[in-house]
CSV table of C-alpha atoms and ligand atoms in Angstrom, one decimal:
chain,number,residue,atom,x,y,z
Z,63,MET,CA,16.0,14.9,1.0
Z,64,GLU,CA,13.6,17.6,-0.3
Z,65,THR,CA,11.3,16.9,-3.2
Z,66,ALA,CA,7.9,18.2,-4.3
Z,67,ILE,CA,6.3,15.6,-2.0
Z,68,THR,CA,8.2,16.4,1.2
Z,69,ARG,CA,7.3,20.1,0.5
Z,70,LEU,CA,3.6,19.2,-0.2
Z,71,LEU,CA,3.2,17.2,3.0
Z,72,GLY,CA,5.7,18.6,5.4
Z,73,ILE,CA,7.5,15.3,5.8
Z,74,GLN,CA,11.2,14.6,6.1
Z,75,TYR,CA,11.7,11.9,3.5
Z,76,PRO,CA,9.6,11.1,0.4
Z,77,ILE,CA,8.8,7.6,1.5
Z,78,PHE,CA,5.2,6.4,2.0
Z,79,GLN,CA,4.2,3.1,3.7
Z,80,GLY,CA,1.6,1.4,1.6
Z,81,GLY,CA,-1.9,1.1,3.1
Z,82,MET,CA,-1.8,-2.7,3.3
Z,83,ALA,CA,-5.2,-4.3,4.3
Z,84,TRP,CA,-5.3,-5.9,7.8
Z,85,VAL,CA,-1.6,-4.9,8.2
Z,86,ALA,CA,-1.2,-1.2,8.2
Z,87,GLU,CA,-2.6,-0.2,11.6
Z,88,HIS,CA,-1.6,2.5,14.2
Z,89,SER,CA,1.7,1.0,15.4
Z,90,LEU,CA,3.1,0.6,11.9
Z,91,ALA,CA,1.7,3.9,10.6
Z,92,SER,CA,3.0,6.0,13.6
Z,93,ALA,CA,6.4,4.3,13.4
Z,94,VAL,CA,6.8,5.3,9.8
Z,95,SER,CA,5.6,8.9,10.4
Z,96,ASN,CA,7.9,9.2,13.4
Z,97,ALA,CA,10.8,8.0,11.3
Z,98,GLY,CA,10.2,10.9,8.8
Z,99,GLY,CA,8.1,9.1,6.2
Z,100,LEU,CA,4.4,9.0,5.7
Z,101,GLY,CA,2.7,6.3,7.7
Z,102,ILE,CA,-0.7,5.2,6.3
Z,103,ILE,CA,-3.6,3.4,8.1
Z,104,ALA,CA,-5.4,0.9,5.9
Z,105,ALA,CA,-9.2,1.2,6.1
Z,106,ALA,CA,-9.5,-1.9,3.9
Z,107,ASN,CA,-12.9,-3.5,4.5
Z,108,ALA,CA,-13.1,-2.3,8.1
Z,109,PRO,CA,-16.1,-0.4,9.4
Z,110,TYR,CA,-16.2,3.3,10.6
Z,111,GLU,CA,-15.7,2.7,14.4
Z,112,TYR,CA,-12.7,0.5,13.9
Z,113,VAL,CA,-10.9,3.0,11.6
Z,114,LYS,CA,-11.9,5.9,13.9
Z,115,GLU,CA,-10.1,4.1,16.8
Z,116,GLU,CA,-7.0,3.5,14.6
Z,117,ILE,CA,-6.9,7.2,13.7
Z,118,ARG,CA,-7.2,8.2,17.4
Z,119,LYS,CA,-4.4,5.8,18.4
Z,120,THR,CA,-2.2,7.1,15.6
Z,121,LYS,CA,-2.7,10.7,16.7
Z,122,GLU,CA,-1.7,9.7,20.2
Z,123,LEU,CA,1.5,8.1,18.9
Z,124,THR,CA,2.7,10.8,16.5
Z,125,ASP,CA,2.5,14.5,15.9
Z,126,ARG,CA,3.6,14.2,12.3
Z,127,PRO,CA,1.5,13.9,9.2
Z,128,PHE,CA,0.0,10.5,8.5
Z,129,GLY,CA,-2.6,9.2,6.0
Z,130,VAL,CA,-5.6,6.9,5.7
Z,131,ASN,CA,-5.9,4.6,2.7
Z,132,ILE,CA,-9.5,4.0,1.5
Z,133,MET,CA,-10.0,0.8,-0.4
Z,134,LEU,CA,-12.8,1.8,-2.8
Z,135,LEU,CA,-14.2,-1.8,-3.1
Z,136,SER,CA,-15.1,-1.7,0.6
Z,137,PRO,CA,-18.7,-1.7,1.5
Z,138,TYR,CA,-17.8,1.0,4.1
Z,139,ALA,CA,-15.9,3.3,1.6
Z,140,GLU,CA,-18.6,6.1,1.9
Z,141,ASP,CA,-18.5,6.0,5.7
Z,142,ILE,CA,-14.7,6.2,5.7
Z,143,ALA,CA,-14.8,9.0,3.2
Z,144,ARG,CA,-16.8,11.0,5.7
Z,145,LEU,CA,-14.7,9.9,8.7
Z,146,VAL,CA,-11.4,11.3,7.3
Z,147,VAL,CA,-13.1,14.7,7.0
Z,148,GLU,CA,-14.5,14.5,10.5
Z,149,GLU,CA,-11.1,13.5,11.9
Z,150,LYS,CA,-9.2,16.1,9.8
Z,151,VAL,CA,-6.8,13.4,8.5
Z,152,PRO,CA,-4.0,15.2,6.8
Z,153,VAL,CA,-3.6,12.8,3.8
Z,154,VAL,CA,-5.9,10.4,2.0
Z,155,THR,CA,-4.7,7.8,-0.4
Z,156,THR,CA,-7.2,5.5,-2.3
Z,157,GLY,CA,-6.9,2.1,-4.0
Z,158,ALA,CA,-8.7,-0.3,-6.2
Z,159,GLY,CA,-11.0,2.2,-8.0
Z,160,ASN,CA,-11.8,5.7,-9.0
Z,161,PRO,CA,-12.2,8.1,-6.0
Z,162,GLY,CA,-13.7,10.9,-8.3
Z,163,PRO,CA,-17.1,11.1,-6.4
Z,164,TYR,CA,-15.3,11.9,-3.1
Z,165,MET,CA,-12.7,14.4,-4.3
Z,166,LYS,CA,-14.8,17.5,-3.7
Z,167,GLN,CA,-15.6,16.8,-0.1
Z,168,TRP,CA,-12.0,16.0,0.7
Z,169,LYS,CA,-10.5,19.0,-1.1
Z,170,GLU,CA,-13.0,21.3,0.7
Z,171,ALA,CA,-11.8,19.9,4.0
Z,172,GLY,CA,-8.2,20.7,3.1
Z,173,ILE,CA,-7.1,17.1,2.9
Z,174,LYS,CA,-4.2,16.2,0.6
Z,175,VAL,CA,-5.6,13.6,-1.8
Z,176,ILE,CA,-3.2,11.2,-3.4
Z,177,PRO,CA,-5.0,8.3,-5.3
Z,178,VAL,CA,-3.3,5.1,-6.4
Z,179,VAL,CA,-3.5,4.7,-10.2
Z,180,ALA,CA,-2.5,1.9,-12.5
Z,181,SER,CA,-3.0,3.8,-15.7
Z,182,VAL,CA,-2.3,7.1,-17.4
Z,183,ALA,CA,-6.0,7.7,-18.1
Z,184,LEU,CA,-7.0,7.6,-14.4
Z,185,ALA,CA,-4.0,9.8,-13.5
Z,186,LYS,CA,-5.2,12.5,-15.9
Z,187,MET,CA,-8.8,12.2,-14.8
Z,188,LEU,CA,-7.9,12.6,-11.1
Z,189,GLN,CA,-5.5,15.5,-11.8
Z,190,ARG,CA,-8.5,17.3,-13.4
Z,191,ALA,CA,-10.6,16.3,-10.3
Z,192,GLY,CA,-8.1,18.1,-8.0
Z,193,ALA,CA,-5.7,15.3,-6.8
Z,194,ASP,CA,-2.6,16.8,-5.2
Z,195,ALA,CA,-0.4,13.9,-6.4
Z,196,VAL,CA,-0.8,10.4,-7.7
Z,197,ILE,CA,0.8,7.1,-6.7
Z,198,ALA,CA,1.6,5.2,-9.9
Z,199,GLU,CA,1.6,1.5,-8.8
Z,200,GLY,CA,3.1,-1.2,-11.0
Z,201,CYS,CA,2.2,-4.8,-11.1
Z,202,GLU,CA,5.2,-5.8,-9.1
Z,203,SER,CA,3.2,-4.8,-6.0
Z,204,GLY,CA,1.5,-7.2,-3.6
Z,205,GLY,CA,-2.2,-7.4,-3.3
Z,206,HIS,CA,-4.7,-6.0,-5.9
Z,207,ILE,CA,-2.7,-5.0,-9.0
Z,208,GLY,CA,-3.0,-3.5,-12.5
Z,209,GLU,CA,-1.4,-4.7,-15.7
Z,210,THR,CA,1.7,-2.5,-16.2
Z,211,THR,CA,5.1,-2.6,-14.6
Z,212,THR,CA,6.5,0.2,-12.5
Z,213,MET,CA,9.4,0.8,-15.0
Z,214,VAL,CA,6.8,1.4,-17.8
Z,215,LEU,CA,4.0,3.0,-15.9
Z,216,VAL,CA,5.9,5.7,-13.8
Z,217,PRO,CA,7.5,7.7,-16.7
Z,218,GLN,CA,4.3,7.6,-18.7
Z,219,VAL,CA,2.3,9.0,-15.8
Z,220,VAL,CA,5.1,11.6,-15.1
Z,221,ASP,CA,4.8,12.7,-18.7
Z,222,ALA,CA,1.0,12.9,-18.6
Z,223,VAL,CA,0.4,15.0,-15.5
Z,224,GLU,CA,1.8,18.1,-13.8
Z,225,ILE,CA,1.2,17.0,-10.2
Z,226,PRO,CA,3.9,15.0,-8.4
Z,227,VAL,CA,4.0,11.3,-9.0
Z,228,ILE,CA,5.0,8.7,-6.3
Z,229,ALA,CA,6.3,5.4,-7.6
Z,230,ALA,CA,5.1,2.1,-6.1
Z,231,GLY,CA,5.7,-1.6,-6.9
Z,232,GLY,CA,9.0,-3.4,-6.7
Z,233,ILE,CA,10.8,-0.7,-4.7
Z,234,GLY,CA,12.5,-2.0,-1.5
Z,235,ASP,CA,15.9,-0.4,-1.1
Z,236,GLY,CA,18.0,2.7,-2.0
Z,237,ARG,CA,18.6,1.4,-5.5
Z,238,GLY,CA,14.9,1.2,-6.1
Z,239,PHE,CA,14.4,4.7,-4.6
Z,240,ALA,CA,17.1,6.2,-6.9
Z,241,ALA,CA,15.7,4.4,-9.9
Z,242,ALA,CA,12.3,5.8,-9.2
Z,243,ARG,CA,13.7,9.3,-9.0
Z,244,MET,CA,15.4,8.7,-12.4
Z,245,LEU,CA,12.0,7.8,-13.8
Z,246,GLY,CA,10.7,11.2,-12.7
Z,247,ALA,CA,9.0,10.2,-9.4
Z,248,GLU,CA,9.1,12.7,-6.5
Z,249,GLY,CA,8.8,9.9,-3.9
Z,250,VAL,CA,8.2,6.2,-3.4
Z,251,GLN,CA,5.6,4.0,-1.7
Z,252,MET,CA,6.7,0.7,-0.2
Z,253,GLY,CA,4.6,-2.1,1.3
Z,254,THR,CA,6.5,-5.3,1.3
Z,255,ARG,CA,9.7,-3.9,2.9
Z,256,PHE,CA,7.6,-2.5,5.8
Z,257,LEU,CA,5.9,-5.9,6.3
Z,258,THR,CA,9.1,-7.2,8.0
Z,259,SER,CA,9.6,-4.1,10.2
Z,260,ARG,CA,9.6,-4.7,13.9
Z,261,GLU,CA,6.6,-2.4,14.4
Z,262,CYS,CA,4.6,-4.4,11.9
Z,263,VAL,CA,2.2,-6.6,14.0
Z,264,ILE,CA,1.5,-9.4,11.5
Z,265,HIS,CA,1.8,-13.0,12.6
Z,266,PRO,CA,5.5,-14.2,12.8
Z,267,ASN,CA,4.8,-17.0,10.3
Z,268,TYR,CA,3.7,-14.5,7.6
Z,269,LYS,CA,6.9,-12.4,8.3
Z,270,GLU,CA,9.0,-15.4,8.0
Z,271,ARG,CA,7.6,-16.4,4.6
Z,272,VAL,CA,8.3,-12.9,3.3
Z,273,LEU,CA,11.9,-13.0,4.7
Z,274,LYS,CA,12.5,-16.4,3.1
Z,275,ALA,CA,10.8,-15.7,-0.2
Z,276,LYS,CA,12.9,-15.8,-3.4
Z,277,ASP,CA,12.6,-13.8,-6.6
Z,278,ILE,CA,10.0,-16.0,-8.2
Z,279,ASP,CA,8.0,-16.9,-5.1
Z,280,THR,CA,5.0,-14.6,-5.8
Z,281,VAL,CA,2.1,-15.4,-8.1
Z,282,VAL,CA,-1.0,-13.7,-9.3
Z,283,THR,CA,-4.4,-15.3,-8.7
Z,284,GLY,CA,-7.7,-13.9,-10.1
Z,285,ARG,CA,-6.6,-12.8,-13.6
Z,286,SER,CA,-9.5,-14.8,-15.0
Z,287,THR,CA,-12.1,-13.1,-12.6
Z,288,GLY,CA,-10.9,-9.5,-13.1
Z,289,HIS,CA,-9.5,-9.3,-9.5
Z,290,PRO,CA,-5.8,-10.0,-9.9
Z,291,ILE,CA,-4.1,-10.4,-6.5
Z,292,ARG,CA,-0.3,-11.0,-6.0
Z,293,CYS,CA,0.6,-13.3,-3.1
Z,294,ILE,CA,3.4,-15.5,-2.0
Z,295,ARG,CA,2.7,-19.0,-3.4
Z,296,ASN,CA,1.2,-21.5,-1.1
Z,297,LYS,CA,-1.4,-24.2,-0.9
Z,298,MET,CA,-4.2,-21.7,-1.5
Z,299,THR,CA,-2.6,-20.1,-4.6
Z,300,ARG,CA,-1.9,-23.6,-6.1
Z,301,GLU,CA,-5.5,-24.6,-5.6
Z,302,TYR,CA,-6.8,-21.3,-6.9
Z,303,LEU,CA,-4.6,-21.3,-10.0
Z,304,ALA,CA,-5.6,-25.0,-10.7
Z,305,GLY,CA,-9.2,-23.9,-10.3
Z,306,GLU,CA,-8.8,-21.1,-12.8
Z,307,LYS,CA,-7.1,-23.4,-15.3
Z,308,ALA,CA,-10.0,-25.8,-14.9
Z,309,GLY,CA,-12.4,-23.0,-15.7
Z,310,LEU,CA,-14.1,-22.6,-12.3
Z,311,GLY,CA,-16.2,-19.5,-11.8
Z,312,PHE,CA,-15.8,-16.5,-9.5
Z,313,GLU,CA,-18.1,-17.9,-6.8
Z,314,GLU,CA,-16.3,-21.3,-6.5
Z,315,LEU,CA,-12.9,-19.7,-6.6
Z,316,GLU,CA,-13.8,-17.2,-3.9
Z,317,THR,CA,-14.5,-20.0,-1.4
Z,318,LEU,CA,-10.7,-20.5,-1.5
Z,319,THR,CA,-9.8,-17.0,-0.4
Z,320,ILE,CA,-12.6,-16.1,2.0
Z,321,GLY,CA,-11.0,-14.6,5.1
Z,322,GLY,CA,-7.6,-15.2,3.5
Z,323,LEU,CA,-6.0,-12.0,4.9
Z,324,ARG,CA,-7.2,-12.7,8.4
Z,325,LYS,CA,-5.8,-16.2,8.2
Z,326,ALA,CA,-2.4,-14.9,7.1
Z,327,VAL,CA,-2.1,-11.8,9.3
Z,328,GLN,CA,-3.8,-12.9,12.5
Z,329,GLU,CA,-3.7,-16.7,12.5
Z,330,GLY,CA,-0.3,-17.2,10.7
Z,331,ASN,CA,-1.9,-19.8,8.5
Z,332,VAL,CA,0.7,-19.8,5.8
Z,333,ASP,CA,-1.0,-22.7,3.8
Z,334,GLN,CA,-4.5,-21.3,3.4
Z,335,GLY,CA,-4.0,-17.6,4.1
Z,336,SER,CA,-3.5,-14.9,1.5
Z,337,LEU,CA,0.2,-13.9,1.9
Z,338,MET,CA,0.0,-10.7,0.0
Z,339,ALA,CA,3.4,-9.5,-0.9
Z,340,GLY,CA,5.2,-7.9,-3.9
Z,341,GLN,CA,7.9,-9.3,-6.1
Z,342,ILE,CA,10.5,-7.4,-4.0
Z,343,ALA,CA,9.9,-10.0,-1.3
Z,344,GLY,CA,12.9,-11.9,-2.7
Z,345,MET,CA,15.1,-9.0,-1.6
Z,346,VAL,CA,13.6,-8.3,1.7
Z,347,ASN,CA,15.7,-10.4,4.0
Z,348,LYS,CA,16.0,-8.7,7.4
Z,349,GLU,CA,13.8,-7.5,10.2
Z,350,GLN,CA,14.6,-3.8,11.2
Z,351,THR,CA,12.8,-0.9,12.8
Z,352,CYS,CA,11.0,1.4,10.4
Z,353,GLN,CA,13.6,4.1,11.3
Z,354,GLU,CA,16.5,1.8,10.4
Z,355,MET,CA,14.9,0.9,7.1
Z,356,ILE,CA,14.2,4.5,6.1
Z,357,GLU,CA,17.7,5.7,7.1
Z,358,GLU,CA,19.4,2.8,5.2
Z,359,ILE,CA,17.3,3.5,2.1
Z,360,MET,CA,18.0,7.2,2.2
Z,361,THR,CA,21.7,6.9,2.8
Z,362,GLU,CA,22.1,4.4,-0.1
Z,363,ALA,CA,19.9,6.5,-2.4
Z,364,GLU,CA,21.7,9.8,-1.6
Z,365,LYS,CA,25.0,8.1,-2.4
Z,366,LEU,CA,23.7,6.8,-5.8
Z,367,LEU,CA,22.0,10.0,-6.7
Z,368,GLY,CA,24.9,12.2,-5.7
G,567,TUI,O1,-5.6,-1.4,-3.7
G,567,TUI,C1,-4.5,-1.9,-3.9
G,567,TUI,N1,-4.1,-3.0,-3.4
G,567,TUI,C2,-4.8,-3.8,-2.6
G,567,TUI,S1,-6.4,-3.5,-2.1
G,567,TUI,C3,-6.4,-5.0,-1.3
G,567,TUI,S2,-7.8,-5.4,-0.3
G,567,TUI,C4,-8.5,-6.5,-1.3
G,567,TUI,N2,-8.7,-7.7,-0.8
G,567,TUI,C5,-9.3,-8.6,-1.5
G,567,TUI,C6,-9.8,-8.3,-2.8
G,567,TUI,C7,-9.7,-7.1,-3.3
G,567,TUI,C8,-9.0,-6.2,-2.5
G,567,TUI,C9,-5.3,-5.6,-1.4
G,567,TUI,N3,-4.4,-5.0,-2.2
G,567,TUI,N4,-3.6,-1.2,-4.7
G,567,TUI,C10,-3.9,0.0,-5.3
G,567,TUI,C11,-4.3,-0.2,-6.7
G,567,TUI,N5,-5.3,0.4,-7.2
G,567,TUI,N6,-3.7,-1.1,-7.5
G,567,TUI,C12,-4.4,-1.0,-8.7
G,567,TUI,C13,-5.4,-0.1,-8.5
G,567,TUI,C14,-6.4,0.4,-9.4
G,567,TUI,C15,-6.9,-0.4,-10.4
G,567,TUI,C16,-7.9,0.1,-11.3
G,567,TUI,C17,-6.9,1.7,-9.2
G,567,TUI,C18,-7.9,2.2,-10.1
G,567,TUI,C19,-8.3,1.4,-11.1
G,567,TUI,O2,-9.2,2.0,-11.9
G,567,TUI,C20,-10.5,1.5,-11.9
G,567,TUI,C21,-11.4,2.5,-12.5
G,567,TUI,O3,-12.6,2.5,-12.0
G,567,TUI,O4,-11.0,3.3,-13.3
């Protein structure tokens, strides 16, 4: 399937794998790129040397384009911004902030820059700053989220900018892909679906919780602190939400989530870990290779769109 995004990036299918913190490393990113989508390494809160090693390993495993996601709240964001230039990474996506200050250096290096936005205002600002496309991410997504749903955000961003828009949040199959195209998106980004791929190296306990999740099994913590995060409900989210209701402050609440992603991804601690996942988890019910996922989605979408 050819769209403005496949043409822009030289990829086969307009499907991005979300840059999930602690999850999206070289084996997942290279598998998605080799399957014809865009694999993305998550820099998350990791330091320069770690991300450099992940980029090198990805380059060994694929000759196709891949991306690095820079989480702008990271204390290492500036170092990673420099690293992607040094390593000539083909595509950079950003999250959880405004990448404006880095745009010039990335564009000068010939990097395709595709920030995640959760509002029309930021999409317009980043188009002016030289973004090649934007990812409009609705609050159905897992992890750090904005306020607006994908259904509502995507067409408004499409109307507001001339650059291509990729839809993210609540998309997990061919129907979601086709719906995103109907809203005007030139591609989709999926995280939760790829969480259960064979090449995704998260702890089996985490994978099992995603596979077993039902429609209403994710909740949003941190609305009161200004850091809303969507996770599968567990002991940690129950305690966090009770704390928020009781009026606890940011510092006290944070003690509940310290190291939460490591606990979930590496230790498989499904009680205390942060099991970040989107609302689509209820529809993600099988483990497949990335290639099987992408082929299944594209076949279904082409049938619907045809
Ligand atoms: O970034 C994400 N999702 C994430 S990052 C993450 S790691 C993390 N862990 C613990 C605490 C905090 C982060 C887990 N999930 N998605 C992209 C995204 N970006 N969603 C929403 C936004 C966003 C929100 C506001 C982007 C820009 C923005 O504007 C801020 C501004 O300065 O205008």
